Amino acid sequence: MAMAVAQHRVSSSGSSINKHFDAAGKYVRYTAEQVEALERVYAECPKPSSLRRQQLIRECPILSNVDPKQIKVWFQNRRCRDKQRKESSRLQTVNKKLSAMNKLLMEENDRLQKQVSQLVCENGYMKQQLHTTLAEFLSKATGTAVDWVQMPGMKPGPDSVGIFAISQSCRGVAARACGLVSLEPTKV
Amino acid sequence: MAMAVAQHRVSSSGSSINKHFDAAGKYVRYTAEQVEALERVYAECPKPSSLRRQQLIRECPILSNVDPKQIKVWFQNRRCRDKQRKESSRLQTVNKKLSAMNKLLMEENDRLQKQVSQLVCENGYMKQQLHTTLAEFLSKATGTAVDWVQMPGMKPGPDSVGIFAISQSCRGVAARACGLVSLEPTKV
DNA sequence: AACTAATCAGTGGTAACAAA
DNA sequence: TTTGTTACCACTGATTAGTT
């Protein structure tokens, strides 16, 4: 069943210059050699001019049967396919890189997180040590009460350490000790 | 120019059951109503059975002229192209999310980085203060050497702090000296 | 058989450019 | 200016090859 193909302007019949139908009425796909020849040109010039296309047809005996319009269409479709494929693979590679980057960042984050808590711990430990050690010193050495006072610019509470004031009785000794401390807030 | 369209098994001619060629030989696209009807079915069932397709043709007067095979092909193409589009947009949204995640992670990383250097700085400062203050203190008060001892659970070296032990001879003086230290953590 | 993936070609819409 | 040609692109219908 079935024959009869729409022909635009075929002179007689045998010359097979039709759309995707052969003279026999069969849907035609380009042969591997034809595609190869077309691909070769496409590789170096994806958008050949009309002249270049005609030249291609002349140069390539495999393509001599093909309508110039078909060549044009082939390049159009080829560009379209290429565009889709390129976009897809581009997105995929970007995705992979982003995922890898993400993983690294999360690991680095973890590492930093641990480092922070470690440092916070050490910090707290040091403060406490300082605190308790000095308090112990004082109480053991003098038996005098110690009043903690807040420093300007420092939050009160257990996490901050203020200097302490000593009852009048031991001030003299403290003064002689001099030296003493200034605290810089280690701005970054 | 041209008529004659490939007909699969049309009885006579006028009944227009052809592929994408009209009886007049023109390439035919489905009308908006036809597409709408097809889309409606596709929305609830992208892969209708042959029976469902026949039923669709019977139900829908707009599609009565269409070859069942065309309906089948329409669904095939629809699925294929939908798949491509979905994949593309999926990749794009994944990309966006990954980028956003990346940005957040980098910001968090920055924040942690700063926090770490801040803490390291504070830590170092505290150690040095502790060290120099007490050394100075002791040397001024007694002239006696100070031995640093390592604390259990803390790493040795310049980055870690131990409590200090003072030689027996100057304990009393050190204790009496008091005065002293405040530590500013400047929390973030 | 129907399905998927790839392919070829037609249509509509748009932009560039030259002739009327 | 308008009109016509030309090429391009996005979309779409249909066909084939290969798979399930």
XYZ file of C-alpha atoms (C1' of nucleotides) in Angstrom:
416
model
C 0.000 0.000 0.000
C 0.902 3.579 -0.367
C 3.081 5.377 -2.770
C 2.700 8.824 -4.164
C 4.825 11.427 -2.538
C 4.330 15.114 -2.578
C 6.824 16.502 -5.012
C 7.520 20.159 -5.215
C 8.839 20.458 -8.712
C 10.393 17.286 -9.830
C 10.887 17.222 -13.553
C 10.160 13.635 -14.180
C 10.750 11.152 -11.426
C 14.106 9.446 -11.134
C 16.149 12.411 -9.992
C 15.272 11.970 -6.332
C 15.392 15.566 -5.262
C 12.597 15.477 -2.781
C 12.095 15.957 0.896
C 12.530 13.056 3.198
C 10.918 10.727 0.724
C 12.816 8.733 -1.774
C 11.607 8.242 -5.294
C 10.211 4.962 -4.078
C 8.210 6.720 -1.395
C 10.412 5.610 1.456
C 11.467 7.864 4.293
C 15.135 8.430 3.820
C 17.862 9.024 6.329
C 21.297 10.084 5.281
C 23.904 7.389 5.064
C 26.797 7.165 7.464
C 29.183 8.546 4.857
C 26.949 11.479 4.132
C 26.575 12.285 7.784
C 30.303 11.942 8.245
C 30.990 14.402 5.456
C 28.486 16.841 6.882
C 29.893 16.456 10.380
C 33.380 17.167 9.114
C 32.243 20.488 7.773
C 30.171 21.189 10.848
C 33.161 20.646 13.088
C 35.035 23.537 11.580
C 32.077 25.664 10.634
C 28.668 25.039 12.209
C 27.029 27.756 10.173
C 28.277 27.555 6.588
C 27.119 30.080 4.060
C 25.067 29.206 1.057
C 28.222 29.285 -1.024
C 30.060 26.985 1.319
C 27.174 24.568 1.171
C 27.147 24.533 -2.600
C 30.860 24.000 -2.603
C 30.382 21.093 -0.229
C 27.924 19.517 -2.580
C 30.331 19.911 -5.489
C 33.275 18.586 -3.522
C 31.494 15.622 -2.110
C 30.159 13.106 -4.598
C 28.237 11.382 -1.828
C 26.125 14.496 -1.414
C 25.556 15.258 -5.057
C 22.069 13.809 -4.945
C 21.016 15.952 -2.066
C 18.961 19.074 -2.461
C 20.823 22.205 -1.234
C 17.797 22.968 0.865
C 18.195 19.673 2.632
C 21.786 20.552 3.421
C 20.641 23.817 4.867
C 18.018 22.082 6.938
C 20.494 19.509 8.075
C 22.770 22.212 9.454
C 19.879 23.891 11.167
C 18.791 20.729 12.865
C 22.380 19.933 13.702
C 22.877 23.254 15.406
C 19.651 22.789 17.299
C 20.646 19.344 18.540
C 24.096 20.543 19.418
C 22.687 23.403 21.392
C 20.422 21.135 23.401
C 23.162 18.636 24.080
C 25.678 21.294 25.006
C 23.259 22.927 27.389
C 22.438 19.661 29.025
C 26.025 18.564 29.498
C 27.042 22.023 30.609
C 24.417 21.970 33.313
C 25.477 18.519 34.350
C 29.138 19.393 34.702
C 28.306 22.581 36.545
C 26.126 20.508 38.798
C 28.909 18.104 39.517
C 31.338 20.852 40.303
C 28.847 22.571 42.546
C 28.180 19.325 44.372
C 31.868 18.701 44.874
C 32.374 22.244 46.051
C 29.447 21.829 48.362
C 30.897 18.731 49.882
C 34.225 20.403 50.480
C 32.559 23.398 52.013
C 30.528 21.260 54.347
C 33.603 19.393 55.461
C 35.465 22.609 55.970
C 32.490 23.899 57.860
C 32.508 20.911 60.119
C 36.185 21.321 60.735
C 35.784 24.968 61.587
C 32.810 24.255 63.759
C 34.829 21.816 65.808
C 37.743 24.161 65.956
C 35.476 26.891 67.227
C 33.990 24.805 69.969
C 37.435 23.607 70.904
C 38.674 27.147 71.140
C 35.620 28.282 73.034
C 36.209 25.469 75.434
C 39.834 26.342 75.917
C 38.905 29.929 76.302
C 36.363 29.241 78.956
C 38.737 26.931 80.673
C 41.435 29.543 80.719
C 39.135 32.162 82.068
C 37.927 29.916 84.756
C 41.412 28.871 85.628
C 42.478 32.433 85.839
C 39.517 33.270 87.927
C 39.624 30.439 90.353
C 43.368 30.400 90.615
C 43.587 34.001 91.505
C 40.663 33.853 93.853
C 42.199 30.896 95.566
C 45.473 32.704 95.831
C 43.894 35.638 97.414
C 41.746 33.821 99.803
C 44.577 31.586 100.887
C 47.081 34.346 101.162
C 45.016 37.030 102.822
C 41.655 35.655 103.797
C 40.186 38.813 102.441
C 36.925 39.014 100.577
C 37.049 39.759 96.912
C 34.525 41.881 95.121
C 34.113 41.482 91.424
C 33.437 44.599 89.542
C 32.273 45.007 86.028
C 34.518 46.553 83.489
C 33.138 49.122 81.092
C 32.361 47.588 77.757
C 32.044 44.134 79.158
C 28.960 42.123 79.637
C 28.373 40.860 83.130
C 27.870 37.226 83.722
C 29.871 34.064 84.068
C 31.366 34.248 80.594
C 33.074 37.516 81.133
C 35.795 38.238 83.549
C 36.251 41.509 85.217
C 39.057 42.778 87.282
C 38.445 42.600 90.864
C 38.739 45.089 93.568
C 40.261 44.132 96.796
C 39.269 45.396 100.129
C 41.197 48.342 101.361
C 43.439 46.303 103.524
C 45.458 44.777 100.774
C 45.557 47.671 98.349
C 48.962 48.695 99.277
C 50.382 45.378 98.443
C 48.529 45.375 95.203
C 49.929 48.730 94.333
C 53.421 47.670 94.997
C 52.926 44.736 92.775
C 52.278 47.141 89.956
C 53.093 45.654 86.577
C 49.662 44.921 85.761
C 47.308 44.387 83.080
C 45.685 46.089 80.216
C 43.254 44.248 78.142
C 42.989 44.812 74.469
C 39.823 43.615 72.836
C 41.630 41.876 69.964
C 39.634 43.399 67.182
C 39.687 41.641 63.832
C 2.889 22.133 -8.180
C 2.157 19.127 -6.244
C -0.645 17.311 -4.664
C -0.745 13.647 -4.076
C -0.186 12.728 -0.511
C 0.879 9.410 0.830
C -2.215 7.768 2.182
C -2.020 4.723 4.325
C -5.357 3.217 3.723
C -7.776 5.872 2.814
C -10.824 4.514 1.153
C -11.377 7.200 -1.378
C -9.947 10.631 -0.856
C -12.106 13.339 0.713
C -12.090 11.965 4.246
C -8.821 13.604 5.179
C -7.297 10.878 7.301
C -3.699 11.416 6.398
C -0.476 12.276 8.087
C 0.564 15.866 8.360
C -0.672 16.625 4.861
C -4.089 17.991 4.286
C -6.173 16.939 1.347
C -4.852 20.066 -0.335
C -1.288 18.940 0.228
C -0.583 21.382 2.998
C 1.352 20.550 6.143
C -1.127 20.502 8.959
C -0.727 21.231 12.617
C -3.435 20.434 15.089
C -5.687 23.271 16.037
C -5.587 24.883 19.445
C -8.775 23.084 20.467
C -7.415 19.738 19.392
C -4.204 20.290 21.286
C -6.147 21.434 24.295
C -8.259 18.283 24.274
C -5.145 16.133 23.947
C -3.387 18.038 26.699
C -6.320 17.538 29.023
C -6.023 13.814 28.647
C -2.246 13.941 28.876
C -2.424 15.819 32.154
C -4.167 12.950 33.881
C -2.721 10.122 31.854
C 0.431 10.643 29.814
C 0.389 7.110 28.475
C -3.172 6.199 27.512
C -3.911 2.754 26.215
C -5.130 2.092 22.744
C -8.619 1.764 24.131
C -8.415 5.043 25.969
C -7.258 6.686 22.769
C -10.125 5.296 20.774
C -12.483 6.427 23.482
C -10.965 9.877 23.281
C -11.610 10.032 19.575
C -15.202 8.995 20.089
C -15.737 11.445 22.916
C -14.175 14.374 21.219
C -15.801 15.526 17.992
C -12.850 17.795 17.308
C -10.606 14.765 16.995
C -12.928 12.619 14.957
C -11.017 13.389 11.779
C -7.707 12.320 13.217
C -6.135 8.981 12.541
C -5.711 6.894 15.713
C -2.124 6.437 14.730
C -1.633 10.173 14.811
C -3.021 10.312 18.299
C -0.580 7.638 19.324
C 2.276 9.529 17.746
C 1.148 12.733 19.361
C 1.367 11.155 22.796
C 4.735 9.648 22.015
C 6.166 12.954 20.929
C 4.523 14.680 23.838
C 6.095 12.325 26.341
C 9.512 12.504 24.746
C 9.628 16.274 24.558
C 8.094 16.683 27.961
C 10.796 14.480 29.348
C 13.492 16.587 27.764
C 11.980 19.786 29.018
C 11.505 18.407 32.504
C 15.084 17.209 32.652
C 16.367 20.558 31.571
C 14.319 22.513 34.064
C 15.121 20.012 36.786
C 18.816 20.515 36.217
C 18.326 24.226 36.276
C 16.459 24.235 39.560
C 18.977 21.863 41.105
C 21.641 24.220 39.914
C 19.963 27.159 41.524
C 19.553 25.365 44.798
C 23.129 24.201 44.799
C 24.313 27.710 44.066
C 22.233 29.112 46.880
C 23.500 26.432 49.226
C 26.999 27.183 48.110
C 26.606 30.826 48.848
C 25.264 30.148 52.301
C 28.049 27.721 53.028
C 30.667 30.185 51.929
C 29.165 32.865 54.102
C 29.007 30.527 57.026
C 32.559 29.531 56.300
C 33.644 33.129 56.333
C 31.863 33.701 59.570
C 33.464 30.690 61.184
C 36.829 31.623 59.778
C 36.603 35.010 61.409
C 35.352 33.543 64.621
C 38.265 31.159 64.668
C 40.865 33.818 64.136
C 39.132 35.939 66.699
C 39.237 33.148 69.211
C 42.798 32.277 68.378
C 43.724 35.865 68.863
C 41.939 36.111 72.176
C 43.420 32.886 73.237
C 46.904 33.972 72.413
C 46.364 37.241 74.066
C 45.072 35.625 77.201
C 47.993 33.283 77.329
C 50.448 36.018 76.861
C 48.770 38.188 79.424
C 48.718 35.407 81.870
C 52.288 34.597 81.150
C 53.791 38.046 81.154
C 51.635 39.365 83.898
C 52.458 36.683 86.306
C 56.093 36.576 85.351
C 56.380 40.285 85.731
C 54.412 40.171 88.869
C 56.580 37.572 90.406
C 59.832 38.995 89.288
C 58.920 42.382 90.651
C 57.557 41.076 93.834
C 60.136 38.395 94.609
C 62.726 38.027 91.889
C 62.059 34.325 91.915
C 61.917 32.150 88.825
C 58.624 30.710 87.686
C 58.196 27.205 86.361
C 55.456 26.538 83.875
C 53.767 23.256 84.079
C 51.562 21.529 81.601
C 47.963 20.867 82.400
C 46.463 17.461 81.764
C 44.223 17.401 78.698
C 45.847 20.379 77.105
C 48.344 20.432 74.331
C 51.791 21.782 75.148
C 53.271 24.582 73.161
C 52.713 28.282 72.748
C 49.045 27.876 71.817
C 48.024 26.126 74.957
C 47.958 27.445 78.447
C 48.810 25.710 81.619
C 48.280 26.885 85.050
C 51.372 27.873 86.784
C 53.103 26.676 89.761
C 55.112 29.000 91.821
C 58.087 27.992 93.766
C 57.377 27.525 97.377
C 59.366 30.497 98.460
C 57.282 33.146 96.848
C 53.841 31.820 97.398
C 52.979 34.112 100.095
C 54.112 37.197 98.253
C 52.353 36.249 95.083
C 49.242 35.697 97.015
C 49.487 38.957 98.802
C 50.149 40.776 95.582
C 46.715 40.337 94.151
C 45.403 43.150 91.953
C 45.168 41.915 88.562
C 43.659 40.666 85.478
C 40.591 40.938 83.333
C 39.936 39.118 80.168
C 37.773 40.479 77.415
C 36.314 37.867 75.177
C 34.297 40.238 72.928
C 31.858 37.625 71.893
C 30.162 37.812 68.511
C 2.586 -5.014 19.607
C 4.069 -0.217 21.856
C 7.728 2.295 23.665
C 12.016 5.424 23.432
C 15.539 7.991 21.147
C 17.110 10.036 17.176
C 16.220 12.131 12.942
C 14.199 14.758 8.880
C 11.387 18.276 7.289
C 7.319 21.807 7.453
C 5.360 25.965 9.728
C 5.278 30.353 11.981
C 7.769 34.150 13.675
C 11.587 37.238 13.585
C 15.653 39.901 11.978
C 18.717 41.718 8.379
C 18.985 43.707 4.118
C 18.009 45.262 -0.563
C 14.666 46.902 -4.182
C 10.528 49.395 -5.374
C 8.435 54.314 3.954
C 6.840 49.682 2.355
C 7.645 45.351 0.228
C 10.097 41.077 -0.771
C 13.693 37.914 -0.150
C 16.557 35.249 2.756
C 18.249 32.843 6.689
C 17.645 31.664 11.223
C 15.302 29.561 15.325
C 11.751 27.135 18.146
C 8.327 24.073 17.782
C 5.972 20.232 15.815
C 4.409 15.998 13.138
C 6.038 11.844 11.230
C 9.338 8.060 10.320
C 12.902 4.797 11.453
C 15.926 1.817 14.390
C 16.448 -0.479 18.444
C 14.694 -1.973 22.960
C 11.418 -3.998 26.207
